[in-house]
mmCIF file of C-alpha atoms and ligand atoms in Angstrom:
data_model
loop_
_atom_site.group_PDB
_atom_site.id
_atom_site.type_symbol
_atom_site.label_atom_id
_atom_site.label_comp_id
_atom_site.label_asym_id
_atom_site.label_seq_id
_atom_site.Cartn_x
_atom_site.Cartn_y
_atom_site.Cartn_z
ATOM 1 C CA UNK A 467 -26.677 -18.706 -0.381
ATOM 2 C CA UNK A 468 -30.209 -17.345 0.044
ATOM 3 C CA UNK A 469 -31.981 -14.158 -0.974
ATOM 4 C CA UNK A 470 -29.689 -11.203 -1.717
ATOM 5 C CA UNK A 471 -30.165 -7.717 -0.249
ATOM 6 C CA UNK A 472 -30.024 -5.110 -3.053
ATOM 7 C CA UNK A 473 -27.938 -2.039 -2.252
ATOM 8 C CA UNK A 474 -27.073 1.158 -4.113
ATOM 9 C CA UNK A 475 -23.726 1.491 -5.880
ATOM 10 C CA UNK A 476 -20.796 1.731 -3.471
ATOM 11 C CA UNK A 477 -17.557 0.103 -2.461
ATOM 12 C CA UNK A 478 -17.829 -3.494 -1.278
ATOM 13 C CA UNK A 479 -14.693 -5.095 -2.655
ATOM 14 C CA UNK A 480 -12.955 -7.020 0.075
ATOM 15 C CA UNK A 481 -10.370 -7.825 1.145
ATOM 16 C CA UNK A 482 -8.133 -4.986 0.023
ATOM 17 C CA UNK A 483 -4.654 -4.732 1.504
ATOM 18 C CA UNK A 484 -3.606 -1.789 3.630
ATOM 19 C CA UNK A 485 -0.203 -0.428 2.654
ATOM 20 C CA UNK A 486 2.166 2.206 3.951
ATOM 21 C CA UNK A 487 3.218 4.549 1.169
ATOM 22 C CA UNK A 488 6.425 6.496 1.657
ATOM 23 C CA UNK A 489 7.572 9.503 -0.313
ATOM 24 C CA UNK A 490 10.269 12.126 -0.323
ATOM 25 C CA UNK A 491 10.341 15.698 -1.630
ATOM 26 C CA UNK A 492 13.237 18.140 -2.039
ATOM 27 C CA UNK A 493 11.596 20.886 0.066
ATOM 28 C CA UNK A 494 9.098 18.946 2.185
ATOM 29 C CA UNK A 495 11.313 16.069 3.308
ATOM 30 C CA UNK A 496 10.108 12.502 3.862
ATOM 31 C CA UNK A 497 6.638 11.283 4.701
ATOM 32 C CA UNK A 498 4.636 8.098 5.170
ATOM 33 C CA UNK A 499 0.856 7.569 5.027
ATOM 34 C CA UNK A 500 -1.708 4.792 4.938
ATOM 35 C CA UNK A 501 -3.484 3.716 1.761
ATOM 36 C CA UNK A 502 -6.241 1.154 1.385
ATOM 37 C CA UNK A 503 -7.292 2.044 -2.140
ATOM 38 C CA UNK A 504 -4.553 0.276 -4.055
ATOM 39 C CA UNK A 505 -4.296 -2.576 -6.504
ATOM 40 C CA UNK A 506 -2.580 -4.400 -9.332
ATOM 41 C CA UNK A 507 -3.134 -3.166 -12.888
ATOM 42 C CA UNK A 508 -0.690 -4.860 -15.279
ATOM 43 C CA UNK A 509 1.835 -7.729 -15.136
ATOM 44 C CA UNK A 510 4.130 -6.563 -17.945
ATOM 45 C CA UNK A 511 5.232 -3.864 -17.324
ATOM 46 C CA UNK A 512 4.472 -4.380 -13.634
ATOM 47 C CA UNK A 513 2.026 -1.589 -12.786
ATOM 48 C CA UNK A 514 0.105 -0.952 -9.575
ATOM 49 C CA UNK A 515 -1.965 1.968 -8.417
ATOM 50 C CA UNK A 516 -2.689 3.913 -5.254
ATOM 51 C CA UNK A 517 -5.597 6.352 -5.055
ATOM 52 C CA UNK A 518 -4.959 9.577 -3.166
ATOM 53 C CA UNK A 519 -7.199 12.463 -2.178
ATOM 54 C CA UNK A 520 -5.701 15.778 -3.338
ATOM 55 C CA UNK A 521 -5.859 17.241 0.192
ATOM 56 C CA UNK A 522 -3.304 14.731 1.522
ATOM 57 C CA UNK A 523 0.115 16.245 2.256
ATOM 58 C CA UNK A 524 1.687 13.337 0.367
ATOM 59 C CA UNK A 525 -0.268 14.097 -2.823
ATOM 60 C CA UNK A 526 1.964 16.982 -3.892
ATOM 61 C CA UNK A 527 5.103 15.193 -2.683
ATOM 62 C CA UNK A 528 4.489 12.218 -4.973
ATOM 63 C CA UNK A 529 3.213 14.293 -7.874
ATOM 64 C CA UNK A 530 6.329 16.464 -7.845
ATOM 65 C CA UNK A 531 8.960 13.836 -6.980
ATOM 66 C CA UNK A 532 7.525 11.276 -9.433
ATOM 67 C CA UNK A 533 8.264 8.323 -7.160
ATOM 68 C CA UNK A 534 6.849 6.462 -4.142
ATOM 69 C CA UNK A 535 7.306 3.205 -2.312
ATOM 70 C CA UNK A 536 4.588 0.766 -1.296
ATOM 71 C CA UNK A 537 5.409 -1.078 1.914
ATOM 72 C CA UNK A 538 3.354 -4.019 3.193
ATOM 73 C CA UNK A 539 2.754 -3.876 6.949
ATOM 74 C CA UNK A 540 2.002 -6.983 9.019
ATOM 75 C CA UNK A 541 -0.808 -7.417 11.547
ATOM 76 C CA UNK A 542 1.436 -6.580 14.522
ATOM 77 C CA UNK A 543 1.872 -3.116 12.943
ATOM 78 C CA UNK A 544 -1.829 -2.160 12.970
ATOM 79 C CA UNK A 545 -1.387 0.768 15.374
ATOM 80 C CA UNK A 546 1.457 2.170 13.278
ATOM 81 C CA UNK A 547 -0.814 1.906 10.239
ATOM 82 C CA UNK A 548 -3.598 3.694 12.098
ATOM 83 C CA UNK A 549 -1.258 6.510 13.174
ATOM 84 C CA UNK A 550 -0.036 7.043 9.614
ATOM 85 C CA UNK A 551 -3.639 7.157 8.401
ATOM 86 C CA UNK A 552 -4.943 9.626 10.983
ATOM 87 C CA UNK A 553 -2.197 12.218 11.310
ATOM 88 C CA UNK A 554 -0.749 14.370 8.564
ATOM 89 C CA UNK A 555 2.922 14.699 7.810
ATOM 90 C CA UNK A 556 2.193 18.425 7.525
ATOM 91 C CA UNK A 557 1.911 18.443 11.340
ATOM 92 C CA UNK A 558 4.041 15.617 12.712
ATOM 93 C CA UNK A 559 7.001 13.452 11.775
ATOM 94 C CA UNK A 560 5.146 10.145 11.433
ATOM 95 C CA UNK A 561 8.301 8.043 11.191
ATOM 96 C CA UNK A 562 9.179 9.151 14.739
ATOM 97 C CA UNK A 563 5.609 9.070 16.023
ATOM 98 C CA UNK A 564 4.840 5.558 14.746
ATOM 99 C CA UNK A 565 8.347 4.164 15.294
ATOM 100 C CA UNK A 566 9.010 3.450 11.623
ATOM 101 C CA UNK A 567 12.488 3.447 10.119
ATOM 102 C CA UNK A 568 13.074 4.978 6.671
ATOM 103 C CA UNK A 569 15.906 3.324 4.748
ATOM 104 C CA UNK A 570 17.255 4.257 1.301
ATOM 105 C CA UNK A 571 15.678 2.519 -1.677
ATOM 106 C CA UNK A 572 17.789 1.096 -4.523
ATOM 107 C CA UNK A 573 16.382 3.050 -7.507
ATOM 108 C CA UNK A 574 14.044 5.765 -6.244
ATOM 109 C CA UNK A 575 14.476 8.718 -3.882
ATOM 110 C CA UNK A 576 11.485 7.735 -1.709
ATOM 111 C CA UNK A 577 12.504 5.670 1.340
ATOM 112 C CA UNK A 578 11.586 2.078 2.145
ATOM 113 C CA UNK A 579 10.163 1.220 5.550
ATOM 114 C CA UNK A 580 12.476 -1.194 7.334
ATOM 115 C CA UNK A 581 9.756 -2.737 9.547
ATOM 116 C CA UNK A 582 7.691 -3.859 6.513
ATOM 117 C CA UNK A 583 8.857 -7.244 5.157
ATOM 118 C CA UNK A 584 7.930 -6.417 1.547
ATOM 119 C CA UNK A 585 8.726 -3.125 -0.203
ATOM 120 C CA UNK A 586 7.992 -2.022 -3.769
ATOM 121 C CA UNK A 587 9.828 0.865 -5.419
ATOM 122 C CA UNK A 588 7.564 2.695 -7.884
ATOM 123 C CA UNK A 589 8.007 5.298 -10.581
ATOM 124 C CA UNK A 590 4.912 7.422 -11.200
ATOM 125 C CA UNK A 591 3.528 6.876 -14.710
ATOM 126 C CA UNK A 592 0.432 9.058 -14.613
ATOM 127 C CA UNK A 593 -2.254 10.545 -12.423
ATOM 128 C CA UNK A 594 -5.864 9.851 -13.360
ATOM 129 C CA UNK A 595 -8.454 12.078 -11.651
ATOM 130 C CA UNK A 596 -11.473 9.949 -10.707
ATOM 131 C CA UNK A 597 -13.532 11.992 -8.255
ATOM 132 C CA UNK A 598 -12.777 12.209 -4.558
ATOM 133 C CA UNK A 599 -9.553 10.289 -5.218
ATOM 134 C CA UNK A 600 -6.975 10.553 -8.002
ATOM 135 C CA UNK A 601 -5.399 7.305 -9.155
ATOM 136 C CA UNK A 602 -1.597 7.281 -9.223
ATOM 137 C CA UNK A 603 -0.309 4.576 -11.549
ATOM 138 C CA UNK A 604 3.211 3.451 -10.774
ATOM 139 C CA UNK A 605 5.623 1.032 -12.404
ATOM 140 C CA UNK A 606 7.296 -1.282 -9.897
ATOM 141 C CA UNK A 607 10.988 -0.935 -10.736
ATOM 142 C CA UNK A 608 12.414 -2.848 -7.766
ATOM 143 C CA UNK A 609 11.131 -5.173 -5.020
ATOM 144 C CA UNK A 610 12.508 -6.233 -1.664
ATOM 145 C CA UNK A 611 11.569 -9.180 0.545
ATOM 146 C CA UNK A 612 12.992 -9.673 4.006
ATOM 147 C CA UNK A 613 15.119 -12.819 4.089
ATOM 148 C CA UNK A 614 13.416 -13.967 7.291
ATOM 149 C CA UNK A 615 10.116 -14.398 5.427
ATOM 150 C CA UNK A 616 11.339 -15.613 2.064
ATOM 151 C CA UNK A 617 11.901 -19.058 0.652
ATOM 152 C CA UNK A 618 14.008 -19.479 -2.490
ATOM 153 C CA UNK A 619 13.939 -15.740 -3.191
ATOM 154 C CA UNK A 620 10.137 -15.586 -3.047
ATOM 155 C CA UNK A 621 7.944 -14.103 -0.361
ATOM 156 C CA UNK A 622 6.548 -16.793 1.938
ATOM 157 C CA UNK A 623 3.078 -15.345 2.535
ATOM 158 C CA UNK A 624 2.353 -17.811 5.320
ATOM 159 C CA UNK A 625 4.879 -15.824 7.341
ATOM 160 C CA UNK A 626 3.603 -12.394 6.232
ATOM 161 C CA UNK A 627 0.194 -11.781 7.878
ATOM 162 C CA UNK A 628 -1.069 -8.862 5.792
ATOM 163 C CA UNK A 629 -3.660 -6.383 7.012
ATOM 164 C CA UNK A 630 -6.905 -5.885 5.157
ATOM 165 C CA UNK A 631 -9.248 -2.910 5.621
ATOM 166 C CA UNK A 632 -12.974 -3.642 5.360
ATOM 167 C CA UNK A 633 -15.883 -1.368 6.357
ATOM 168 C CA UNK A 634 -13.740 0.656 8.745
ATOM 169 C CA UNK A 635 -12.166 -2.424 10.370
ATOM 170 C CA UNK A 636 -8.692 -3.949 10.189
ATOM 171 C CA UNK A 637 -8.531 -7.698 9.523
ATOM 172 C CA UNK A 638 -5.541 -9.994 9.470
ATOM 173 C CA UNK A 639 -4.901 -12.253 6.482
ATOM 174 C CA UNK A 640 -2.443 -15.076 6.522
ATOM 175 C CA UNK A 641 -3.603 -18.591 5.802
ATOM 176 C CA UNK A 642 -2.647 -20.309 2.540
ATOM 177 C CA UNK A 643 -5.720 -22.076 1.145
ATOM 178 C CA UNK A 644 -4.597 -23.176 -2.332
ATOM 179 C CA UNK A 645 -2.372 -22.428 -5.280
ATOM 180 C CA UNK A 646 -2.813 -21.324 -8.891
ATOM 181 C CA UNK A 647 -4.297 -24.253 -10.820
ATOM 182 C CA UNK A 648 -5.610 -26.041 -7.716
ATOM 183 C CA UNK A 649 -8.943 -26.604 -9.469
ATOM 184 C CA UNK A 650 -7.350 -28.664 -12.255
ATOM 185 C CA UNK A 651 -7.555 -31.986 -10.451
ATOM 186 C CA UNK A 652 -11.346 -31.637 -10.404
ATOM 187 C CA UNK A 653 -11.983 -30.537 -14.005
HETATM 188 C C1 FMN B 761 -6.962 2.345 6.978
HETATM 189 C C2 FMN B 761 -6.807 3.642 6.242
HETATM 190 C C3 FMN B 761 -6.824 3.655 4.857
HETATM 191 C C4 FMN B 761 -6.671 4.856 4.154
HETATM 192 N N1 FMN B 761 -6.689 4.837 2.790
HETATM 193 C C5 FMN B 761 -6.528 5.991 2.104
HETATM 194 C C6 FMN B 761 -6.530 5.989 0.675
HETATM 195 O O1 FMN B 761 -6.647 4.942 0.040
HETATM 196 N N2 FMN B 761 -6.358 7.166 0.036
HETATM 197 C C7 FMN B 761 -6.202 8.353 0.706
HETATM 198 O O2 FMN B 761 -6.061 9.417 0.058
HETATM 199 N N3 FMN B 761 -6.206 8.393 2.078
HETATM 200 C C8 FMN B 761 -6.359 7.232 2.770
HETATM 201 N N4 FMN B 761 -6.348 7.254 4.135
HETATM 202 C C9 FMN B 761 -6.204 8.525 4.836
HETATM 203 C C10 FMN B 761 -4.747 9.026 4.875
HETATM 204 O O3 FMN B 761 -3.845 7.985 5.208
HETATM 205 C C11 FMN B 761 -4.643 10.148 5.933
HETATM 206 O O4 FMN B 761 -5.439 11.237 5.533
HETATM 207 C C12 FMN B 761 -3.239 10.579 6.206
HETATM 208 O O5 FMN B 761 -3.232 11.347 7.388
HETATM 209 C C13 FMN B 761 -2.625 11.370 5.066
HETATM 210 O O6 FMN B 761 -1.318 11.669 5.421
HETATM 211 P P1 FMN B 761 -0.506 12.915 4.835
HETATM 212 O O7 FMN B 761 -1.365 14.148 5.027
HETATM 213 O O8 FMN B 761 0.738 12.936 5.670
HETATM 214 O O9 FMN B 761 -0.260 12.624 3.388
HETATM 215 C C14 FMN B 761 -6.495 6.070 4.857
HETATM 216 C C15 FMN B 761 -6.476 6.061 6.266
HETATM 217 C C16 FMN B 761 -6.618 4.858 6.956
HETATM 218 C C17 FMN B 761 -6.572 4.849 8.456
#
């Protein structure tokens, strides 16, 4: 690497996965929307977060229902992801519009998305206001992996080409390049 260009503070953490978050609310019904600001926070208990702007229709739905699901879309679903991230559930039924199928979850009232091979059921732990986005911390209380992309009960990521969102562009991820501890043979 050569000389670095110095930039002001900003977001340049890549790749981050794009996920479809689904929710359900007694009065407002079901909804699905796209989230790129998400991540892993703790292994035990298993905690992840999604960051949501308060003006999203889903914000109130998740805050009041206390649950959500995180569904991992694959690269062939990029247009569905784009639809769910550009249209509000306040105006359209995005399940119908994007051709996504809501199916009941095991432990939470929010639906899973059938087309996504991996689904996480989450219970909201707390909401942390940060600025433009509020961080929703959720405990993962159940997980689902489609049998067609699993080996020995584990997700086979070589068969799950995830989508990453970087600088306004969608990128496909999918090649396995090592495993935990792969450096050991050299140290
Ligand atoms: C690729 C992509 C990533 C997005 N990531 C986020 C995010 O992390 N947080 C957020 O609040 N909105 C995010 N959005 C915008 C929402 O998905 C969008 O405003 C959506 O229409 C909200 O749906 P709702 O009003 O039905 O809740 C993203 C949109 C796209 C296309």
